[in-house]
Coordinates of C-alpha atoms in Angstrom, one line a residue:
Chain A
M26 CA -19.8 -4.9 18.3
P27 CA -18.6 -3.0 15.2
D28 CA -17.7 -4.9 12.0
P29 CA -14.1 -6.3 11.8
M30 CA -11.5 -4.4 9.8
R31 CA -9.9 -5.8 6.7
I32 CA -6.1 -5.7 7.2
R33 CA -3.3 -6.7 4.9
A34 CA 0.3 -6.6 6.1
V35 CA 2.9 -7.8 3.6
M36 CA 6.7 -7.8 3.7
M37 CA 8.1 -5.5 1.0
G38 CA 11.8 -6.0 1.3
E39 CA 12.5 -5.0 4.9
V40 CA 9.4 -2.9 5.2
V41 CA 6.0 -4.0 6.2
D42 CA 3.3 -2.6 3.9
V43 CA 0.0 -2.2 5.8
K44 CA -3.4 -1.6 4.3
I45 CA -6.5 -1.3 6.4
L46 CA -10.1 -0.9 5.5
M47 CA -12.4 -0.1 8.5
S48 CA -16.1 -0.3 8.7
H49 CA -17.4 3.0 10.2
V50 CA -20.1 5.6 9.4
M51 CA -17.7 8.5 10.1
E52 CA -20.7 10.8 10.6
T53 CA -19.6 14.4 10.7
G54 CA -22.5 15.9 12.8
Q55 CA -23.2 18.4 10.0
R56 CA -25.5 16.3 7.9
K57 CA -29.3 16.4 8.1
D58 CA -31.5 13.4 7.7
A59 CA -34.6 13.3 5.5
D60 CA -36.7 14.9 8.3
G61 CA -34.2 17.8 8.7
N62 CA -32.8 16.6 11.9
V63 CA -29.0 16.8 12.4
V64 CA -27.5 13.3 12.3
P65 CA -25.3 13.2 15.5
A66 CA -21.6 13.1 15.0
H67 CA -20.0 9.6 15.2
Y68 CA -16.5 9.1 14.0
I69 CA -13.2 7.5 14.7
T70 CA -10.8 9.7 16.7
E71 CA -7.8 7.5 17.3
V72 CA -6.1 4.8 15.5
T73 CA -3.0 2.9 16.8
A74 CA -1.0 0.1 15.3
T75 CA 1.2 -2.2 17.4
C76 CA 3.7 -4.8 16.4
K77 CA 5.7 -6.7 19.1
D78 CA 4.7 -4.3 21.8
K79 CA 5.9 -1.3 19.8
T80 CA 3.5 1.4 18.6
V81 CA 4.4 1.6 14.9
M82 CA 1.7 4.2 14.0
S83 CA -0.7 6.4 15.9
A84 CA -3.1 8.8 14.4
A85 CA -5.7 11.3 15.5
W86 CA -8.6 11.6 13.1
G87 CA -11.4 14.1 12.7
P88 CA -14.8 13.8 11.0
S89 CA -13.4 14.5 7.6
V90 CA -11.8 11.2 7.1
A91 CA -14.0 9.4 4.6
K92 CA -16.7 6.9 5.6
N93 CA -15.4 3.3 5.9
P94 CA -11.9 4.6 6.2
Y95 CA -9.0 3.3 4.2
F96 CA -5.6 3.8 5.7
S97 CA -2.2 2.6 4.6
F98 CA 1.3 3.0 6.1
R99 CA 4.7 1.2 6.1
F100 CA 7.1 0.4 8.9
K101 CA 10.4 -1.4 9.5
G102 CA 11.1 -4.0 12.2
G103 CA 8.4 -6.5 11.4
A104 CA 9.0 -9.9 10.0
K105 CA 6.9 -12.6 8.3
G106 CA 4.8 -14.3 10.9
D107 CA 4.8 -11.4 13.4
K108 CA 1.4 -10.2 14.6
L109 CA 0.2 -6.7 13.9
S110 CA -2.6 -5.3 15.9
I111 CA -4.8 -2.3 14.9
T112 CA -7.2 -0.5 17.3
W113 CA -9.6 2.3 16.7
K114 CA -11.7 4.4 19.1
D115 CA -14.7 6.6 18.2
T116 CA -16.6 9.5 19.6
A117 CA -19.4 7.2 21.0
G118 CA -17.0 5.2 23.1
G119 CA -16.9 2.4 20.5
T120 CA -13.7 0.6 19.9
R121 CA -12.4 -2.3 17.9
T122 CA -9.1 -4.2 17.7
D123 CA -8.2 -6.6 15.0
E124 CA -5.0 -8.6 14.6
V125 CA -3.3 -9.9 11.5
T126 CA -0.2 -12.0 10.7
I127 CA 2.4 -10.4 8.6
N128 CA 3.2 -12.3 5.4
Chain B
M12 CA -4.1 -0.3 -42.9
F13 CA -5.6 -3.7 -43.4
R14 CA -8.7 -2.6 -41.6
S15 CA -9.4 0.5 -43.6
S16 CA -8.7 -1.1 -47.0
A17 CA -10.9 -4.1 -46.0
L18 CA -13.7 -1.7 -45.1
L19 CA -13.3 0.2 -48.3
A20 CA -13.3 -3.1 -50.2
A21 CA -16.6 -4.1 -48.5
L22 CA -18.2 -0.9 -49.7
L23 CA -16.8 -1.3 -53.2
L24 CA -18.0 -4.8 -53.3
C25 CA -21.5 -3.8 -52.3
A26 CA -21.6 -1.1 -55.0
G27 CA -19.9 -3.2 -57.7
S28 CA -22.1 -6.3 -57.3
A29 CA -25.3 -4.4 -57.7
T30 CA -25.1 -4.7 -61.5
A31 CA -25.3 -8.5 -61.4
A32 CA -28.7 -10.2 -61.9
T33 CA -28.5 -11.7 -58.4
P34 CA -26.3 -9.1 -56.8
W35 CA -25.9 -10.5 -53.3
Q36 CA -25.6 -14.2 -54.3
S37 CA -21.9 -14.5 -53.8
L38 CA -21.8 -12.7 -50.4
G39 CA -21.8 -14.5 -47.1
E40 CA -22.0 -18.0 -45.9
P41 CA -23.5 -19.7 -42.8
L42 CA -21.6 -19.2 -39.6
T43 CA -20.4 -22.2 -37.8
A44 CA -21.8 -23.0 -34.4
R45 CA -18.4 -22.0 -32.8
E46 CA -18.4 -18.7 -34.6
I47 CA -21.9 -18.0 -33.3
S48 CA -20.9 -18.9 -29.8
S49 CA -18.0 -16.5 -29.9
W50 CA -20.4 -13.7 -30.4
D51 CA -23.2 -15.0 -28.3
I52 CA -21.7 -13.8 -25.0
D53 CA -24.5 -12.0 -23.2
V54 CA -25.5 -13.0 -19.7
R55 CA -28.9 -12.0 -18.4
P56 CA -30.2 -11.2 -15.0
D57 CA -32.0 -14.5 -14.7
G58 CA -28.7 -16.3 -15.4
M59 CA -29.4 -17.2 -19.0
G60 CA -26.0 -17.4 -20.8
L61 CA -24.0 -18.2 -17.7
P62 CA -21.8 -21.3 -18.3
P63 CA -21.7 -24.0 -15.6
G64 CA -18.9 -23.5 -13.2
K65 CA -18.1 -22.4 -9.6
G66 CA -15.6 -20.5 -7.6
S67 CA -15.3 -19.5 -3.9
V68 CA -14.4 -16.2 -2.2
E69 CA -11.2 -17.8 -1.0
Q70 CA -10.1 -18.8 -4.5
G71 CA -11.1 -15.4 -5.7
Q72 CA -8.8 -13.6 -3.3
T73 CA -5.6 -15.1 -4.7
L74 CA -6.7 -14.3 -8.2
Y75 CA -7.8 -10.8 -7.3
D76 CA -4.6 -9.9 -5.5
A77 CA -2.6 -11.0 -8.5
Q78 CA -4.7 -9.7 -11.3
C79 CA -7.0 -6.9 -10.1
A80 CA -5.6 -5.3 -7.0
S81 CA -2.9 -3.2 -8.8
C82 CA -5.6 -1.1 -10.4
H83 CA -8.7 -1.5 -8.2
G84 CA -6.9 -1.5 -4.7
V85 CA -6.5 -4.5 -2.4
F86 CA -10.0 -3.9 -1.0
G87 CA -11.6 -2.8 -4.3
E88 CA -11.6 0.7 -2.8
S89 CA -9.3 2.5 -5.3
N90 CA -11.0 5.1 -7.5
D91 CA -7.9 5.6 -9.6
Y92 CA -9.7 3.6 -12.2
L93 CA -13.0 2.3 -11.0
A94 CA -13.9 1.7 -7.4
L95 CA -15.5 -1.7 -6.9
T96 CA -16.7 -1.4 -3.3
G97 CA -18.2 1.3 -1.0
G98 CA -20.9 3.8 -1.7
I99 CA -23.8 1.5 -1.0
G100 CA -26.8 3.6 -0.2
T101 CA -25.2 6.9 -1.3
L102 CA -26.8 7.1 -4.8
A103 CA -29.7 9.3 -3.6
S104 CA -27.5 11.5 -1.4
D105 CA -25.7 14.8 -2.3
T106 CA -22.5 12.9 -2.8
P107 CA -23.4 9.7 -4.7
Q108 CA -20.6 7.3 -4.9
R109 CA -21.0 5.2 -8.0
T110 CA -19.2 1.9 -7.6
V111 CA -19.8 -1.6 -8.8
A112 CA -21.3 -2.5 -5.4
S113 CA -23.5 0.6 -5.1
K114 CA -24.7 0.9 -8.7
L115 CA -25.2 -2.5 -10.3
D116 CA -28.7 -4.0 -10.1
Y117 CA -27.7 -7.6 -10.9
A118 CA -24.6 -9.5 -10.0
T119 CA -24.7 -11.3 -13.3
T120 CA -23.6 -8.1 -14.9
L121 CA -20.4 -8.1 -12.8
W122 CA -19.7 -11.7 -13.9
E123 CA -20.3 -10.9 -17.5
Y124 CA -18.1 -7.8 -17.5
I125 CA -15.2 -9.6 -15.8
N126 CA -15.5 -12.5 -18.2
R127 CA -15.6 -10.3 -21.2
A128 CA -13.3 -7.4 -20.4
M129 CA -11.1 -8.0 -17.4
P130 CA -8.2 -7.8 -16.8
F131 CA -8.3 -4.7 -18.8
T132 CA -5.4 -5.2 -21.2
H133 CA -5.5 -9.0 -21.6
S134 CA -9.1 -10.0 -21.1
K135 CA -10.4 -13.6 -21.4
V136 CA -7.4 -15.2 -19.6
L137 CA -9.5 -16.2 -16.7
T138 CA -11.3 -19.5 -16.8
V139 CA -15.0 -19.8 -16.2
D140 CA -14.4 -21.0 -12.6
E141 CA -11.9 -18.2 -12.0
V142 CA -14.5 -15.6 -13.1
Y143 CA -17.0 -17.1 -10.6
A144 CA -14.3 -16.9 -7.9
V145 CA -13.2 -13.3 -8.6
T146 CA -16.9 -12.3 -8.8
A147 CA -17.5 -14.0 -5.4
Y148 CA -14.5 -12.2 -3.9
V149 CA -15.5 -8.8 -5.2
L150 CA -19.0 -9.3 -3.8
N151 CA -17.4 -10.3 -0.5
L152 CA -15.2 -7.2 -0.4
A153 CA -18.4 -5.2 -1.0
E154 CA -19.9 -6.9 2.1
I155 CA -22.6 -8.5 -0.1
L156 CA -21.4 -12.1 0.3
P157 CA -19.9 -13.8 3.4
M158 CA -16.3 -15.1 3.5
D159 CA -17.4 -18.7 3.0
A160 CA -19.5 -18.1 -0.1
T161 CA -19.2 -20.0 -3.3
L162 CA -20.9 -18.9 -6.5
D163 CA -22.1 -21.0 -9.5
E164 CA -24.5 -20.5 -12.4
K165 CA -27.4 -21.1 -10.0
T166 CA -26.4 -19.1 -7.0
L167 CA -25.0 -16.0 -8.8
P168 CA -28.4 -14.9 -10.3
A169 CA -29.9 -15.2 -6.8
V170 CA -27.5 -12.6 -5.3
V171 CA -29.5 -9.5 -4.5
M172 CA -27.5 -6.3 -5.2
P173 CA -28.3 -3.4 -2.9
N174 CA -29.4 -1.2 -5.9
R175 CA -31.7 -3.9 -7.4
E176 CA -34.6 -1.4 -7.8
G177 CA -32.7 1.8 -8.4
F178 CA -30.5 1.2 -11.5
T179 CA -30.6 4.0 -14.1
Q180 CA -28.5 4.6 -17.2
A181 CA -28.3 8.3 -16.5
H182 CA -24.7 8.3 -15.3
G183 CA -21.5 6.6 -16.4
F184 CA -19.2 4.9 -13.9
M185 CA -15.9 6.5 -14.8
T186 CA -16.2 9.9 -16.3
V187 CA -16.1 13.0 -14.2
D188 CA -19.0 14.7 -15.9
G189 CA -21.1 11.5 -15.5
K190 CA -21.8 10.7 -19.1
P191 CA -23.1 7.2 -19.5
D192 CA -20.9 4.7 -21.3
V193 CA -23.8 3.6 -23.5
Q194 CA -27.1 5.3 -24.0
A195 CA -28.3 4.0 -27.4
K196 CA -31.7 5.3 -28.6
A197 CA -33.3 3.6 -31.6
C198 CA -34.3 6.3 -34.1
M199 CA -37.0 4.5 -36.2
Q200 CA -38.5 7.7 -37.6
D201 CA -38.2 9.8 -40.7
C202 CA -36.7 6.8 -42.6
T203 CA -36.1 7.0 -46.3
G204 CA -38.9 5.3 -48.2
E205 CA -36.9 3.8 -51.0
V206 CA -33.2 3.1 -51.3
T207 CA -31.6 3.7 -54.7
V208 CA -28.1 2.8 -55.9
S209 CA -26.6 5.9 -57.3
S210 CA -23.1 4.8 -58.3
E211 CA -21.4 1.6 -59.2
L212 CA -18.0 0.2 -59.7
P213 CA -17.1 -1.7 -62.9
A214 CA -18.0 -5.4 -62.7
G215 CA -15.0 -7.5 -61.5
F216 CA -13.1 -4.6 -60.0
T217 CA -13.3 -5.7 -56.4
E218 CA -12.3 -9.3 -57.2
E219 CA -9.4 -8.1 -59.2
M220 CA -8.2 -5.8 -56.4
Y221 CA -8.8 -8.0 -53.4
G222 CA -9.5 -11.5 -54.5
D223 CA -12.0 -13.4 -52.4
I224 CA -13.3 -10.7 -50.1
R225 CA -14.8 -13.2 -47.7
T226 CA -11.4 -14.4 -46.6
H227 CA -10.7 -10.9 -45.3
F228 CA -13.6 -11.2 -42.9
R229 CA -13.6 -14.8 -42.0
A230 CA -10.7 -14.4 -39.6
L231 CA -12.6 -11.8 -37.5
A232 CA -15.5 -14.1 -36.8
G233 CA -13.9 -16.7 -34.7
L234 CA -12.6 -14.5 -31.8
T235 CA -12.3 -17.5 -29.5
D236 CA -9.4 -18.8 -31.7
L237 CA -7.1 -16.0 -30.5
P238 CA -4.5 -17.4 -28.2
A239 CA -4.9 -16.7 -24.5
T240 CA -2.0 -16.4 -22.1
A241 CA -2.5 -18.4 -19.0
L242 CA -1.4 -16.5 -15.9
A243 CA -0.5 -18.1 -12.7
P244 CA -0.8 -16.4 -9.3
A245 CA 2.3 -14.8 -7.9
T246 CA 4.9 -17.0 -6.3
N247 CA 8.5 -16.6 -5.2
A248 CA 11.5 -16.2 -7.4
G249 CA 13.7 -19.2 -8.1
T250 CA 11.1 -21.5 -9.5
K251 CA 10.1 -19.1 -12.3
S252 CA 11.8 -17.2 -15.1
P253 CA 11.8 -13.4 -15.0
A254 CA 9.2 -13.4 -17.8
E255 CA 6.9 -15.6 -15.8
L256 CA 7.4 -13.5 -12.7
A257 CA 6.5 -10.4 -14.7
A258 CA 3.3 -12.2 -15.8
A259 CA 2.5 -13.5 -12.3
N260 CA 2.9 -10.1 -10.7
G261 CA 0.6 -8.5 -13.2
C262 CA 3.3 -6.4 -15.0
L263 CA 2.2 -7.7 -18.4
T264 CA -1.3 -6.3 -17.7
C265 CA -0.1 -2.9 -18.8
H266 CA 3.4 -3.5 -20.4
G267 CA 4.1 -5.6 -23.4
V268 CA 7.6 -7.1 -23.8
D269 CA 8.1 -5.4 -27.1
T270 CA 4.9 -3.5 -27.6
P271 CA 3.5 -0.7 -25.6
I272 CA 0.0 -1.4 -24.0
V273 CA -1.1 1.2 -21.4
G274 CA 2.5 1.6 -20.4
P275 CA 5.8 1.4 -22.4
A276 CA 7.2 -1.8 -23.8
F277 CA 9.9 -3.4 -21.7
T278 CA 12.3 -3.2 -24.7
A279 CA 11.7 0.5 -25.0
I280 CA 12.4 1.0 -21.3
A281 CA 15.6 -1.0 -21.7
E282 CA 16.7 1.2 -24.6
R283 CA 16.0 4.4 -22.7
Y284 CA 18.0 3.4 -19.6
A285 CA 20.8 1.6 -21.5
G286 CA 24.1 2.4 -19.9
N287 CA 22.6 4.2 -17.0
P288 CA 24.2 2.8 -13.8
E289 CA 21.3 4.1 -11.7
A290 CA 18.6 2.4 -13.9
S291 CA 17.8 -0.4 -11.6
A292 CA 17.4 1.8 -8.5
L293 CA 15.4 4.4 -10.5
L294 CA 13.0 1.8 -11.9
T295 CA 12.6 0.1 -8.5
A296 CA 11.5 3.4 -7.0
K297 CA 9.3 4.1 -10.0
V298 CA 7.5 0.7 -9.7
R299 CA 7.1 1.1 -6.0
A300 CA 5.8 4.7 -6.1
G301 CA 3.9 4.6 -9.5
G302 CA 3.6 7.8 -11.5
S303 CA 3.1 9.2 -14.9
G304 CA 4.7 11.7 -17.3
V305 CA 7.9 9.9 -18.4
W306 CA 6.2 8.0 -21.2
G307 CA 2.9 9.8 -21.5
G308 CA -0.2 10.6 -19.4
A309 CA -1.3 7.1 -18.4
M310 CA -0.8 6.6 -14.7
M311 CA 1.1 3.6 -13.3
P312 CA -0.4 2.7 -9.9
A313 CA 2.1 2.2 -7.1
Q314 CA 3.0 -1.5 -6.9
A315 CA 3.4 -2.5 -3.3
S316 CA 2.7 -6.2 -3.6
I317 CA 5.5 -7.4 -5.9
P318 CA 8.2 -9.0 -3.7
D319 CA 11.6 -7.3 -3.8
S320 CA 13.2 -10.5 -5.0
D321 CA 10.8 -10.8 -7.9
L322 CA 11.1 -7.1 -8.8
A323 CA 14.9 -7.3 -8.9
L324 CA 14.8 -10.3 -11.2
V325 CA 12.2 -8.8 -13.5
L326 CA 14.1 -5.5 -13.7
A327 CA 17.5 -7.2 -14.4
W328 CA 15.8 -9.1 -17.2
L329 CA 14.0 -6.0 -18.5
L330 CA 17.2 -3.9 -18.6
A331 CA 19.0 -6.7 -20.4
G332 CA 16.4 -6.1 -23.2
A333 CA 13.8 -8.6 -22.0
P334 CA 15.2 -11.6 -24.0
A335 CA 12.8 -14.4 -24.8
D336 CA 14.8 -17.0 -22.9
Chain C
M18 CA -14.3 11.5 25.9
K19 CA -11.9 12.9 28.6
K20 CA -9.6 10.0 28.2
T21 CA -9.5 10.4 24.4
R22 CA -8.7 14.0 24.7
R23 CA -6.0 13.5 27.3
G24 CA -4.5 10.8 25.1
F25 CA -4.4 13.1 22.1
L26 CA -3.0 16.0 24.0
A27 CA -0.2 13.9 25.5
L28 CA 0.4 12.6 22.0
T29 CA 1.0 16.0 20.5
G30 CA 2.6 17.4 23.6
Q31 CA 0.8 20.7 23.2
L32 CA -1.1 20.8 26.4
G33 CA -0.5 24.5 27.2
L34 CA -1.3 25.8 23.8
A35 CA -4.4 23.6 23.5
A36 CA -5.8 24.9 26.8
A37 CA -5.2 28.5 25.5
T38 CA -7.2 27.8 22.4
L39 CA -10.0 26.2 24.4
A40 CA -10.1 29.4 26.5
T41 CA -10.9 31.5 23.5
G42 CA -14.3 29.8 23.3
L43 CA -14.1 29.3 19.6
F44 CA -15.0 25.7 19.9
S45 CA -18.5 26.4 21.1
R46 CA -19.6 27.1 17.6
L47 CA -21.1 23.6 17.4
A48 CA -23.4 23.2 20.3
Q49 CA -23.6 19.5 20.0
A50 CA -19.8 19.1 19.8
V51 CA -18.6 15.7 20.7
D52 CA -15.0 16.4 20.0
A53 CA -13.1 18.3 22.7
R54 CA -9.8 18.3 20.8
P55 CA -8.9 21.8 19.8
A56 CA -7.2 20.8 16.5
F57 CA -10.4 19.2 15.3
E58 CA -12.7 22.0 16.6
A59 CA -10.7 24.8 15.0
T60 CA -12.6 26.6 12.2
S61 CA -9.7 28.3 10.5
F62 CA -6.6 27.0 8.9
K63 CA -4.3 29.0 11.2
E64 CA -6.1 28.1 14.3
A65 CA -6.1 24.4 13.4
L66 CA -2.3 24.5 12.9
A67 CA -1.7 26.6 16.0
S68 CA -3.5 24.0 18.0
I69 CA -1.0 21.3 17.0
G70 CA 1.8 23.8 17.8
V71 CA 2.5 25.0 14.3
T72 CA 2.9 28.8 13.7
E73 CA 5.4 28.9 10.8
H74 CA 5.7 26.5 8.0
K75 CA 7.6 26.5 4.7
A76 CA 6.8 24.9 1.4
S77 CA 9.0 21.9 0.6
A78 CA 9.4 19.9 -2.6
E79 CA 10.5 17.0 -0.4
I80 CA 6.9 16.3 0.5
I81 CA 5.1 14.5 -2.2
L82 CA 1.3 14.9 -1.9
K83 CA -0.8 12.8 -4.2
A84 CA -4.4 13.7 -4.6
P85 CA -6.7 13.8 -7.7
D86 CA -6.9 17.0 -9.7
I87 CA -10.6 16.5 -10.0
A88 CA -12.7 14.5 -7.5
E89 CA -16.1 13.6 -8.8
N90 CA -17.2 12.7 -5.3
G91 CA -15.9 14.9 -2.5
A92 CA -16.9 12.3 0.0
V93 CA -14.1 10.0 -1.0
V94 CA -10.9 11.7 -2.1
P95 CA -7.8 9.6 -2.0
V96 CA -4.8 11.5 -0.5
E97 CA -1.3 10.0 -0.2
V98 CA 1.7 11.7 1.4
T99 CA 5.4 10.7 1.3
S100 CA 7.9 12.9 3.1
K101 CA 11.5 12.7 2.2
L102 CA 12.5 15.2 4.8
P103 CA 14.9 13.7 7.4
G104 CA 13.6 13.4 10.9
T105 CA 9.9 13.5 9.9
R106 CA 7.9 13.3 13.2
S107 CA 4.3 13.7 12.1
I108 CA 2.2 14.3 9.0
A109 CA -1.1 16.3 9.3
L110 CA -3.7 16.5 6.6
L111 CA -5.8 19.7 6.3
V112 CA -8.5 20.7 3.9
E113 CA -8.7 24.5 3.7
K114 CA -12.3 24.9 2.7
N115 CA -13.8 22.3 5.1
P116 CA -15.8 23.5 8.0
H117 CA -13.1 22.1 10.2
Q118 CA -9.7 22.2 8.5
M119 CA -7.9 19.5 10.4
S120 CA -8.6 16.0 8.9
A121 CA -6.0 13.8 10.5
E122 CA -2.6 13.8 12.2
F123 CA -0.3 10.8 11.9
M124 CA 2.6 10.3 14.4
I125 CA 5.6 8.7 12.7
P126 CA 7.7 6.9 15.3
E127 CA 11.3 5.8 14.6
G128 CA 11.3 3.0 12.1
T129 CA 8.0 3.9 10.5
E130 CA 8.2 5.3 7.0
A131 CA 7.1 8.9 6.5
F132 CA 4.2 7.7 4.3
V133 CA 0.5 7.6 4.8
S134 CA -2.4 7.0 2.4
T135 CA -6.0 7.6 3.3
R136 CA -9.2 9.1 1.9
L137 CA -10.8 12.4 3.0
K138 CA -14.0 14.3 2.7
V139 CA -13.5 17.5 0.7
A140 CA -16.6 19.7 1.0
E141 CA -15.9 22.0 -2.0
T142 CA -13.0 22.8 -4.3
S143 CA -10.1 23.4 -2.0
D144 CA -6.4 23.3 -1.3
V145 CA -5.4 20.1 0.5
Y146 CA -2.4 20.5 2.7
A147 CA 0.1 18.0 4.1
V148 CA 1.9 19.6 7.0
V149 CA 5.0 17.8 8.1
K150 CA 6.8 18.3 11.5
T151 CA 10.5 17.5 11.4
D152 CA 13.5 18.0 13.7
A153 CA 14.4 21.0 11.5
G154 CA 11.0 22.8 11.5
V155 CA 7.6 22.5 9.9
F156 CA 7.1 22.1 6.2
H157 CA 4.1 21.7 3.9
A158 CA 3.0 20.8 0.5
A159 CA -0.4 21.7 -1.0
K160 CA -2.5 20.7 -4.0
V161 CA -5.9 21.9 -5.3
V162 CA -8.6 19.3 -5.5
K163 CA -11.5 20.4 -7.7
V164 CA -14.7 18.9 -6.4
T165 CA -17.5 18.5 -9.0
L166 CA -20.8 18.4 -7.1
G167 CA -22.7 15.2 -7.2
G168 CA -26.1 15.4 -8.8
C169 CA -29.1 13.1 -8.7
G170 CA -28.9 9.5 -7.7
G171 CA -28.8 6.3 -9.8

């Protein structure tokens, strides 16, 4: 099981300000290890954010998103106390979903 | 002005007194214990110098969000100023990421630095317990301590930093060309064999010009006597005055009410936007988006966390000239 | 993987074009490729944009792209985009000198602000592009990020 994400979702007027820090190697597949062997690619390809059954953000990522990705976005329609759910999927079939309460 | 004349006076005094039979007799007096303690601030890897106290990750989060996140990022990830987290294990790679978490060899250094120098523009406002709490939270953000950790003067030195064996002083944290902050080398060679006094001031000159020179310096010794502004974590409008809201949301970290710090003084902003009907909207956008260039090169980070209601009150107060009450 | 790819293609709605790009065989450059999405397999700026359906794009001052002038460490370069263009549908981030130019594409549904902030790997000094799809066409903003190579450790 991958490590949990750190998520902050805060009301900023009528907009929800979301900040996420994920724990992931984001290996590009172009790097070699100390023995000269290529380190296989392993990175997040999809990120989706859902609030009250509505997709408020979806993103397609490649290997050039930095290791332990930081991602921030803002959406309308959320309120204090609502749940926001973030899911990522990676190239190795790994996935992780975390939920946070908007405050 | 005071500073340069005081320094000059010190030089004059040294030279002038040399003519007396016991030239240094009138100089100096013993420091008080409190004056010594205000300079004796180092903390060592084994914990020597750490005052008793304790703070938890949870307490640290509240303080961090209010006092630290605006520059370092909510997860300590922002490298606008100095990244606190990330980069562990990258130092020997092609793209070393020098952060507090990846570079420091002892956690006591983090405590000491926060205690001595943070928040950047109004250091020493955190209590001892609060410094333990913020240290614990930063180490938790860095994945070095668990969520339920508490630090005190015994447990902090026991924290093992990932780079315990790898610390070097070959690189600085913040500069692009990697120059170290401090790399002092003691010279201790080719020293002059004998020191001679080659010019003197007339006897009594210094006393006549400056009176008792010791009084000029005594005030510098007791640094702990400087007043500290206590800052409370952010809360909602209604219970606090705009000035308190500005403090609670970290505005006063970089802006003085009537003096510029990193950013412009509130009164100067009020003057510039006086009579501008768009001022409130303009400044709201400016605070939210951050930026630089209007007042100089220093960058204001985007401020997402200050609540709209707080911001509106603070800006209304600011545009009214930031009156004291 | 199939599922991922299908999801992405449906997302961008560029199935036909994507298939065409695949057919050119360009993606086979990396034998161990794990990513079957043409946008992320493309090895030229044009090709990467074509695979998300972009052929023409104009510079716009309404796209604010924030990235450092100088990045000491190309592995972690903060990039933030705000689009003030009405009807912004998506924001793509591309790094011109990276082996694969496409870094990320963010879909902006109704009600979500045209704002994203993340951190990219930038292999060498390069233009970083924000390419914004709107109802009225495709626009971009670009900024040079100078990467100073990392040296020894410590």
